[in-house]
Amino acid sequence: MTQSLAPAPTPLAPPRPPATTVWGLDVHALHERFWASRCVQVVRCAGGHVDRGPQLYLLTDPHTLAIFDPAGLLDQLRWLKPRCVRVRLVDHHEQDYEERVLAEPNGDFLAIQRIYRARTRATRGVWLTEDRRVAERWAAAPSRDAATRELKATHPRGTVFPWRQPGIVCDADTEQDRFRTAVLGRWKDPRSVVDTVYCYEPGVWLHETVRPPPSVRFIPPVWAGAGVRFSPGQLVVGPAVLADAASAPVTPSDVDWHDVQARPSLVNPGAVTRLAQQRKRIFDVAFSATALALTLPLYPPILLAILLEDGRPFFFAHRRQTIGGREFPCLKFRTMVRNAERIKADLVAANLSDGAHFYIKNDPRVTRVGRILRKFHLDELPQFWNVLAGHMSVVGPRPSPDKENQFCPAWREARLSVRPGVTGLWQVRRTRAPATDFQEWVRYDLEYVQRQSFMLDLRIIADTVRQILHL
């Protein structure tokens, strides 16, 4: 008697995480809207659709989510006029290593572990074309390989231009959170293709059904989907993408390509051109030289007052960070006693700041001369030497040391993309309200980086003068 063996059970595929949406958009739709805001339609093989109206078509497969800056590529398209461009995306790690904090089970700090890794994370090929017929052939192909063979067979050498480009490459099935975070940091204004969102404050985009209480504090960037509710006094720290509530289903409207074309596409909002940077530097040098020439007569009496009350040194040079994290000595007239740093350890309990920096009212370390200098902002006059040296600008984020910049990585990367300033948005708008000082610092630094312009600098300078003169 023979015994038949039952076939081995087919292994079950691991269950996929439940699909989440923000503003009614899953990761595929979010990817398509991101590119649509730049007047580029994402066309996927094996059944994708092709619209009339986009300036470009991005050809890819159903599993690839790609983000890159096409600005340099556009020049090649205009000059060489190829039928399509084969783009090899190279996804680099932001750092060659990552750091992990090791701690005891009770939370006590042990050490920081540095883990090194390969520089290149992934590579992937996508195609760009202005020809709608090429996009239609790609969409009709049954697979990515078949679509690629079709393009290579139908376009002879010289009509396809190869291009290598750094970018972000994510898998639609396994890297949804990474993709949302990447889009969050690069999509400054989604209103052109998502008509149900509004800007609550710079860097904070909410669905029209979301109305947070006035006491809610946001540290951008933050997106909130339909039906999200916030508690009074809640602190929301970005980067954060809050998905649509299950009780608030949303069906986004279709993309109107005619409306998108009317907007300046393919340009990152808030981007600063090289010409604007050069103009800002010329203004910084001229302004600081003028300010030093006008204020040099004040130096002898200030130096004499400091000497008579507390002796030397006259200046205090604190290590701060400028563009890219480079350190420099930030100069000020000394306004505190010489052992101020040792006394600070005894005053930590009285710190009124809610974040990384130290602030108390009526700081006992400040000298009598220092109080006068601080009242009229005269202690900051030597910082114009830092401006001439290229460490700082007249207007920018508040200069801060490495210890403070480690407090919030997203904020650090934004503020270290520009020179710190002698004055800035935080200095002219802060309220010193309890438990909000650091939040306002982060908010206004990020707002300045996003909105920076010559006219904004002039308004901040005018507001600073009014505050100093108590007008």
Coordinates of C-alpha atoms in Angstrom, one line a residue:
M1 CA 0.0 0.0 0.0
T2 CA 1.5 3.3 -1.0
Q3 CA 0.9 6.4 0.9
S4 CA 0.7 9.6 -1.1
L5 CA 2.4 12.6 0.3
A6 CA 0.4 15.8 0.6
P7 CA 2.0 18.7 -1.2
A8 CA 4.0 21.0 0.9
P9 CA 2.0 24.1 2.0
T10 CA 2.7 27.2 0.0
P11 CA 4.5 29.7 2.3
L12 CA 2.4 32.8 2.9
A13 CA 3.7 36.1 1.9
P14 CA 4.2 38.5 4.8
P15 CA 1.1 40.7 5.3
R16 CA 1.5 44.2 3.9
P17 CA 0.9 47.1 6.3
P18 CA -2.5 48.7 6.0
A19 CA -2.5 51.5 3.4
T20 CA -2.5 54.9 4.8
T21 CA -3.3 58.2 3.1
V22 CA -2.7 61.8 3.7
W23 CA -5.1 64.3 2.0
G24 CA -6.6 61.2 0.4
L25 CA -3.3 60.3 -1.3
D26 CA -1.5 57.0 -0.9
V27 CA 2.3 56.9 -1.6
H28 CA 1.7 56.4 -5.4
A29 CA -0.7 59.3 -5.6
L30 CA 1.5 61.5 -3.4
H31 CA 4.5 60.7 -5.7
E32 CA 2.3 61.7 -8.8
R33 CA 1.1 64.9 -7.2
F34 CA 4.6 65.9 -6.1
W35 CA 5.8 65.7 -9.7
A36 CA 2.6 67.2 -11.1
S37 CA 3.3 70.3 -9.1
R38 CA 6.4 70.6 -11.3
C39 CA 4.3 69.9 -14.4
V40 CA 5.6 66.4 -14.8
Q41 CA 3.3 63.4 -15.1
V42 CA 4.4 60.1 -13.7
V43 CA 3.7 57.3 -16.2
R44 CA 4.0 53.7 -15.0
C45 CA 4.3 50.7 -17.3
A46 CA 1.8 47.9 -17.3
G47 CA -1.4 50.0 -17.4
G48 CA -0.4 53.5 -16.6
H49 CA -2.4 56.4 -18.1
V50 CA -1.1 59.4 -20.1
D51 CA -2.7 62.9 -20.0
R52 CA -2.4 65.8 -22.3
G53 CA -0.9 68.9 -20.8
P54 CA 2.2 68.0 -18.8
Q55 CA 5.6 69.5 -19.9
L56 CA 7.4 66.3 -19.2
Y57 CA 6.6 62.6 -18.6
L58 CA 8.5 60.6 -16.0
L59 CA 8.6 57.0 -17.0
T60 CA 9.0 54.4 -14.2
D61 CA 7.5 51.2 -12.8
P62 CA 4.8 50.6 -10.2
H63 CA 7.3 49.9 -7.4
T64 CA 9.7 52.9 -7.7
L65 CA 9.2 56.3 -6.0
A66 CA 11.8 58.7 -7.3
I67 CA 12.6 62.3 -6.2
F68 CA 15.3 64.4 -7.8
D69 CA 16.0 67.9 -9.0
P70 CA 15.5 68.1 -12.8
A71 CA 16.8 71.7 -13.1
G72 CA 20.2 70.9 -14.6
L73 CA 18.6 68.3 -16.9
L74 CA 16.2 70.8 -18.4
D75 CA 19.1 72.7 -20.0
Q76 CA 20.3 69.6 -21.7
L77 CA 16.7 68.9 -23.0
R78 CA 16.5 72.4 -24.5
W79 CA 19.9 72.3 -26.2
L80 CA 20.2 68.7 -27.4
K81 CA 16.5 68.0 -27.9
P82 CA 16.6 64.2 -27.4
R83 CA 13.4 62.1 -27.8
C84 CA 14.0 60.9 -24.2
V85 CA 16.6 60.9 -21.4
R86 CA 17.7 57.8 -19.5
V87 CA 18.3 59.0 -15.9
R88 CA 20.4 56.9 -13.6
L89 CA 19.4 57.9 -10.1
V90 CA 22.0 57.4 -7.4
D91 CA 20.6 57.5 -3.8
H92 CA 23.4 58.3 -1.4
H93 CA 23.1 58.1 2.4
E94 CA 23.1 61.5 3.9
Q95 CA 26.1 60.5 6.0
D96 CA 28.7 57.7 5.7
Y97 CA 27.7 56.5 9.2
E98 CA 24.9 56.6 11.7
E99 CA 25.1 57.1 15.4
R100 CA 23.1 55.3 18.0
V101 CA 22.7 56.1 21.7
L102 CA 23.3 53.1 23.9
A103 CA 21.6 53.1 27.3
E104 CA 21.0 50.9 30.3
P105 CA 17.5 49.4 30.7
N106 CA 16.7 52.1 33.2
G107 CA 17.6 54.8 30.7
D108 CA 21.1 55.7 31.9
F109 CA 23.4 56.8 29.2
L110 CA 26.2 54.4 28.2
A111 CA 27.8 55.5 25.0
I112 CA 27.3 56.7 21.4
Q113 CA 27.9 53.9 18.8
R114 CA 29.0 54.9 15.3
I115 CA 28.0 52.5 12.5
Y116 CA 29.7 52.9 9.1
R117 CA 28.0 51.9 5.9
A118 CA 28.4 52.1 2.2
R119 CA 28.1 55.6 0.7
T120 CA 25.6 54.5 -2.1
R121 CA 22.3 53.3 -0.8
A122 CA 20.6 52.4 -4.1
T123 CA 20.6 53.1 -7.9
R124 CA 17.6 53.0 -10.2
G125 CA 16.9 54.0 -13.8
V126 CA 14.0 56.2 -14.9
W127 CA 13.2 58.0 -18.2
L128 CA 12.1 61.5 -19.0
T129 CA 10.5 62.6 -22.3
E130 CA 8.5 65.4 -23.7
D131 CA 6.9 63.1 -26.4
R132 CA 3.5 61.9 -25.4
R133 CA 3.7 59.0 -27.9
V134 CA 6.8 57.7 -26.1
A135 CA 5.0 57.8 -22.8
E136 CA 2.0 56.0 -24.3
R137 CA 4.2 53.1 -25.5
W138 CA 5.8 52.9 -22.1
A139 CA 2.4 52.7 -20.4
A140 CA 1.3 49.9 -22.8
A141 CA 4.3 47.7 -22.1
P142 CA 3.6 44.7 -19.8
S143 CA 6.7 45.2 -17.7
R144 CA 9.6 47.5 -17.0
D145 CA 12.0 45.3 -18.9
A146 CA 9.7 45.1 -21.9
A147 CA 9.2 48.9 -21.9
T148 CA 12.9 49.5 -21.7
R149 CA 13.6 47.2 -24.6
E150 CA 10.9 49.0 -26.6
L151 CA 12.5 52.4 -26.0
K152 CA 16.0 51.2 -26.9
A153 CA 14.7 49.4 -30.1
T154 CA 12.6 52.3 -31.4
H155 CA 15.1 55.1 -30.6
P156 CA 18.5 54.9 -32.4
R157 CA 21.7 56.2 -30.9
G158 CA 21.7 60.0 -30.5
T159 CA 18.0 60.3 -29.7
V160 CA 18.4 59.0 -26.2
F161 CA 20.6 61.1 -23.8
P162 CA 22.1 59.4 -20.7
W163 CA 22.2 61.3 -17.5
R164 CA 23.5 60.5 -14.0
Q165 CA 21.7 62.3 -11.1
P166 CA 21.7 62.1 -7.3
G167 CA 18.2 61.6 -5.9
I168 CA 16.0 59.7 -3.5
V169 CA 14.8 56.2 -4.6
C170 CA 12.2 54.4 -2.5
D171 CA 10.3 51.1 -2.8
A172 CA 6.6 51.7 -2.8
D173 CA 5.9 48.6 -0.7
T174 CA 8.6 48.7 2.0
E175 CA 9.8 52.4 2.3
Q176 CA 6.6 54.4 2.5
D177 CA 7.6 56.3 5.6
R178 CA 11.0 57.2 4.2
F179 CA 9.3 58.5 1.0
R180 CA 6.8 60.6 2.9
T181 CA 9.5 62.2 4.9
A182 CA 11.6 62.9 1.8
V183 CA 8.6 64.5 0.1
L184 CA 7.8 66.5 3.2
G185 CA 11.2 68.1 3.2
R186 CA 11.2 69.0 -0.5
W187 CA 7.6 70.0 -1.3
K188 CA 7.2 73.6 -0.1
D189 CA 3.8 74.3 -1.5
P190 CA 1.3 71.5 -2.4
R191 CA -1.6 73.8 -3.1
S192 CA -1.2 73.8 -6.9
V193 CA -2.3 70.2 -7.1
V194 CA -4.0 69.5 -3.8
D195 CA -6.9 72.0 -3.5
T196 CA -8.1 70.8 0.0
V197 CA -5.1 71.9 2.0
Y198 CA -4.1 75.3 3.5
C199 CA -1.0 76.7 5.1
Y200 CA -1.6 77.1 8.8
E201 CA 1.8 78.7 9.3
P202 CA 5.1 78.5 7.4
G203 CA 6.0 74.8 6.9
V204 CA 2.7 73.5 8.4
W205 CA 0.1 72.2 5.9
L206 CA -3.3 71.0 7.1
H207 CA -6.4 69.5 5.4
E208 CA -9.3 71.9 5.3
T209 CA -11.2 69.8 7.9
V210 CA -8.4 70.3 10.5
R211 CA -8.8 73.3 12.8
P212 CA -6.2 73.0 15.7
P213 CA -6.8 74.9 18.9
P214 CA -4.8 78.2 19.1
S215 CA -2.6 76.7 21.9
V216 CA -1.2 74.0 19.7
R217 CA 2.5 74.5 18.8
F218 CA 4.1 73.2 15.6
I219 CA 7.8 72.8 14.9
P220 CA 7.7 72.4 11.0
P221 CA 7.7 70.7 8.7
V222 CA 4.3 69.1 9.5
W223 CA 1.5 67.7 7.3
A224 CA -1.9 66.8 8.8
G225 CA -4.5 64.7 6.9
A226 CA -8.3 64.9 7.0
G227 CA -10.0 64.5 10.4
V228 CA -6.8 64.8 12.5
R229 CA -7.5 66.3 15.9
F230 CA -5.1 68.1 18.2
S231 CA -5.4 68.5 22.0
P232 CA -5.1 72.0 23.5
G233 CA -1.4 72.8 24.3
Q234 CA -0.1 69.9 22.2
L235 CA 3.4 70.1 20.7
V236 CA 3.8 68.6 17.3
V237 CA 7.5 68.2 16.3
G238 CA 8.4 67.8 12.6
P239 CA 9.3 66.3 10.3
A240 CA 5.8 64.6 10.7
V241 CA 3.2 63.4 8.4
L242 CA -0.1 62.7 10.2
A243 CA -2.3 60.3 8.2
D244 CA -6.0 60.9 7.4
A245 CA -8.3 59.7 10.1
A246 CA -10.3 56.5 9.3
S247 CA -13.5 58.4 10.0
A248 CA -12.8 61.1 7.4
P249 CA -12.4 59.5 3.9
V250 CA -11.2 61.9 1.3
T251 CA -11.4 61.7 -2.5
P252 CA -8.9 64.2 -4.1
S253 CA -9.9 66.0 -7.3
D254 CA -8.0 65.3 -10.5
V255 CA -5.0 67.4 -11.6
D256 CA -5.8 70.3 -13.8
W257 CA -2.8 70.6 -16.0
H258 CA -3.8 73.9 -17.4
D259 CA -3.9 75.4 -13.9
V260 CA -0.5 73.8 -13.1
Q261 CA 1.1 75.2 -16.2
A262 CA 0.1 78.7 -15.2
R263 CA 2.4 78.4 -12.2
P264 CA 6.2 78.6 -12.3
S265 CA 6.9 74.8 -12.3
L266 CA 10.2 72.9 -12.0
V267 CA 11.5 75.6 -9.6
N268 CA 11.8 74.9 -5.9
P269 CA 9.9 77.6 -4.0
G270 CA 12.2 79.7 -1.8
A271 CA 15.3 78.7 -3.7
V272 CA 18.0 81.3 -3.7
T273 CA 20.0 81.9 -6.9
R274 CA 23.7 82.4 -7.0
L275 CA 23.1 86.0 -8.1
A276 CA 20.9 86.6 -5.1
Q277 CA 23.6 85.2 -2.8
Q278 CA 26.3 87.4 -4.3
R279 CA 24.0 90.5 -4.0
K280 CA 23.4 89.6 -0.3
R281 CA 27.1 89.3 0.3
I282 CA 27.8 92.7 -1.3
F283 CA 25.1 94.2 0.9
D284 CA 26.5 92.5 4.0
V285 CA 30.0 93.9 3.4
A286 CA 28.7 97.4 2.6
F287 CA 26.3 97.5 5.5
S288 CA 28.8 96.2 8.1
A289 CA 31.6 98.5 6.9
T290 CA 29.3 101.4 7.3
A291 CA 28.1 100.3 10.7
L292 CA 31.7 99.8 11.9
A293 CA 32.7 103.2 10.6
L294 CA 29.8 104.9 12.4
T295 CA 30.1 103.0 15.7
L296 CA 33.9 103.0 16.1
P297 CA 33.8 106.2 18.3
L298 CA 31.7 104.2 20.8
Y299 CA 34.5 101.6 21.3
P300 CA 36.8 103.6 23.6
P301 CA 34.1 104.5 26.2
I302 CA 32.7 101.0 26.1
L303 CA 36.1 99.4 26.6
L304 CA 36.9 101.8 29.4
A305 CA 33.6 101.1 31.2
I306 CA 34.2 97.3 31.0
L307 CA 37.8 97.8 32.3
L308 CA 36.7 99.9 35.3
E309 CA 34.0 97.5 36.4
D310 CA 35.5 94.0 35.8
G311 CA 38.8 94.3 34.1
R312 CA 39.8 92.5 31.0
P313 CA 39.1 90.8 28.6
F314 CA 37.0 93.4 26.7
F315 CA 35.6 90.9 24.2
F316 CA 33.9 87.5 24.5
A317 CA 34.4 85.1 21.6
H318 CA 32.0 82.1 21.7
R319 CA 32.4 79.2 19.3
R320 CA 29.3 79.2 17.0
Q321 CA 28.5 77.5 13.7
T322 CA 27.9 78.9 10.2
I323 CA 27.1 77.3 6.8
G324 CA 27.8 73.6 6.8
G325 CA 28.5 73.5 10.5
R326 CA 31.9 75.3 10.3
E327 CA 32.8 76.9 13.6
F328 CA 33.9 80.5 14.1
P329 CA 34.5 82.9 17.1
C330 CA 31.4 85.0 17.4
L331 CA 32.5 88.3 18.9
K332 CA 30.7 90.4 21.5
F333 CA 31.6 93.0 24.1
R334 CA 31.9 91.1 27.4
T335 CA 28.7 91.7 29.4
M336 CA 29.1 89.1 32.1
V337 CA 31.6 88.5 34.9
R338 CA 34.7 86.5 34.0
N339 CA 33.6 83.3 35.7
A340 CA 30.1 83.3 34.2
E341 CA 30.3 79.7 32.8
R342 CA 31.1 78.3 36.3
I343 CA 28.2 80.2 37.8
K344 CA 25.8 79.0 35.1
A345 CA 25.9 75.4 36.6
D346 CA 24.3 76.8 39.8
L347 CA 21.5 78.6 37.8
V348 CA 20.3 75.8 35.6
A349 CA 17.2 75.2 37.7
A350 CA 16.0 78.8 37.0
N351 CA 16.3 78.4 33.2
L352 CA 13.1 79.7 31.5
S353 CA 13.9 78.4 28.1
D354 CA 12.0 75.3 26.8
G355 CA 14.8 74.2 24.6
A356 CA 18.6 74.0 24.1
H357 CA 19.7 77.5 25.1
F358 CA 19.9 79.2 28.5
Y359 CA 17.8 82.2 29.5
I360 CA 16.8 83.6 32.9
K361 CA 15.4 87.0 33.9
N362 CA 17.8 89.4 35.7
D363 CA 20.7 87.1 35.2
P364 CA 23.1 87.8 38.1
R365 CA 26.1 87.1 36.0
V366 CA 25.5 90.2 33.9
T367 CA 27.5 93.3 34.9
R368 CA 26.1 96.8 35.3
V369 CA 27.8 97.9 32.2
G370 CA 26.6 94.7 30.5
R371 CA 23.0 95.5 31.2
I372 CA 23.3 98.9 29.5
L373 CA 25.1 97.4 26.5
R374 CA 22.4 94.6 26.2
K375 CA 19.5 97.1 26.5
F376 CA 20.7 99.0 23.5
H377 CA 22.2 96.0 21.7
L378 CA 25.6 97.6 21.8
D379 CA 27.2 94.3 22.9
E380 CA 26.6 92.9 19.4
L381 CA 28.5 95.7 17.5
P382 CA 31.7 93.6 17.2
Q383 CA 29.7 91.0 15.2
F384 CA 30.0 93.2 12.2
W385 CA 33.7 92.1 12.1
N386 CA 32.3 88.6 11.8
V387 CA 30.2 89.8 8.8
L388 CA 33.2 91.3 7.1
A389 CA 35.1 88.0 7.6
G390 CA 32.3 86.0 6.0
H391 CA 31.2 84.1 9.1
M392 CA 27.9 85.9 9.4
S393 CA 25.3 88.0 7.5
V394 CA 23.6 91.1 8.7
V395 CA 20.3 89.2 8.7
G396 CA 19.9 85.4 9.3
P397 CA 19.2 82.8 11.9
R398 CA 20.6 83.4 15.4
P399 CA 24.2 82.1 15.6
S400 CA 24.3 79.0 17.9
P401 CA 26.9 76.5 19.0
D402 CA 27.2 72.9 18.1
K403 CA 25.6 71.8 21.4
E404 CA 22.4 73.7 20.6
N405 CA 22.3 72.7 17.0
Q406 CA 22.2 69.0 17.9
F407 CA 18.9 69.5 19.7
C408 CA 16.7 69.3 16.5
P409 CA 18.3 67.7 13.4
A410 CA 15.7 69.0 10.9
W411 CA 16.0 72.5 12.2
R412 CA 19.8 72.3 12.3
E413 CA 20.1 71.3 8.6
A414 CA 17.9 74.2 7.5
R415 CA 19.5 76.9 9.6
L416 CA 23.1 75.8 8.7
S417 CA 22.2 76.2 5.0
V418 CA 22.6 80.0 5.4
R419 CA 24.9 82.2 7.3
P420 CA 23.7 83.3 10.8
G421 CA 22.8 86.9 11.3
V422 CA 23.5 89.8 13.6
T423 CA 19.7 90.1 13.7
G424 CA 16.8 88.0 12.4
L425 CA 13.1 87.1 12.5
W426 CA 13.4 85.5 16.0
Q427 CA 15.0 88.6 17.4
V428 CA 12.3 90.9 16.2
R429 CA 9.3 88.6 16.7
R430 CA 9.9 86.6 19.8
T431 CA 7.5 87.0 22.7
R432 CA 9.5 85.4 25.6
A433 CA 6.2 83.7 26.6
P434 CA 6.8 80.9 29.1
A435 CA 7.7 77.5 27.6
T436 CA 7.6 78.8 24.0
D437 CA 11.0 80.5 23.5
F438 CA 12.7 77.6 21.8
Q439 CA 9.7 76.8 19.7
E440 CA 9.6 80.3 18.4
W441 CA 13.3 80.2 17.7
V442 CA 12.9 77.1 15.6
R443 CA 9.8 78.4 13.9
Y444 CA 11.3 81.8 12.9
D445 CA 14.6 80.3 11.8
L446 CA 12.8 77.9 9.5
E447 CA 10.5 80.6 8.2
Y448 CA 13.5 82.8 7.4
V449 CA 15.2 80.0 5.5
Q450 CA 12.0 79.4 3.4
R451 CA 11.2 83.0 2.8
Q452 CA 14.6 84.6 2.6
S453 CA 14.8 87.6 0.2
F454 CA 16.4 91.0 0.0
M455 CA 13.1 92.8 0.9
L456 CA 12.6 90.5 3.9
D457 CA 16.1 91.4 5.1
L458 CA 15.3 95.1 4.8
R459 CA 12.1 94.7 6.8
I460 CA 13.9 92.8 9.6
I461 CA 16.6 95.5 9.7
A462 CA 13.9 98.2 10.0
D463 CA 12.1 96.3 12.7
T464 CA 15.4 95.9 14.6
V465 CA 16.1 99.6 14.5
R466 CA 12.6 100.4 15.7
Q467 CA 13.0 98.0 18.7
I468 CA 16.4 99.4 19.6
L469 CA 15.0 103.0 19.5
H470 CA 11.7 101.8 21.2
L471 CA 9.7 103.4 18.5

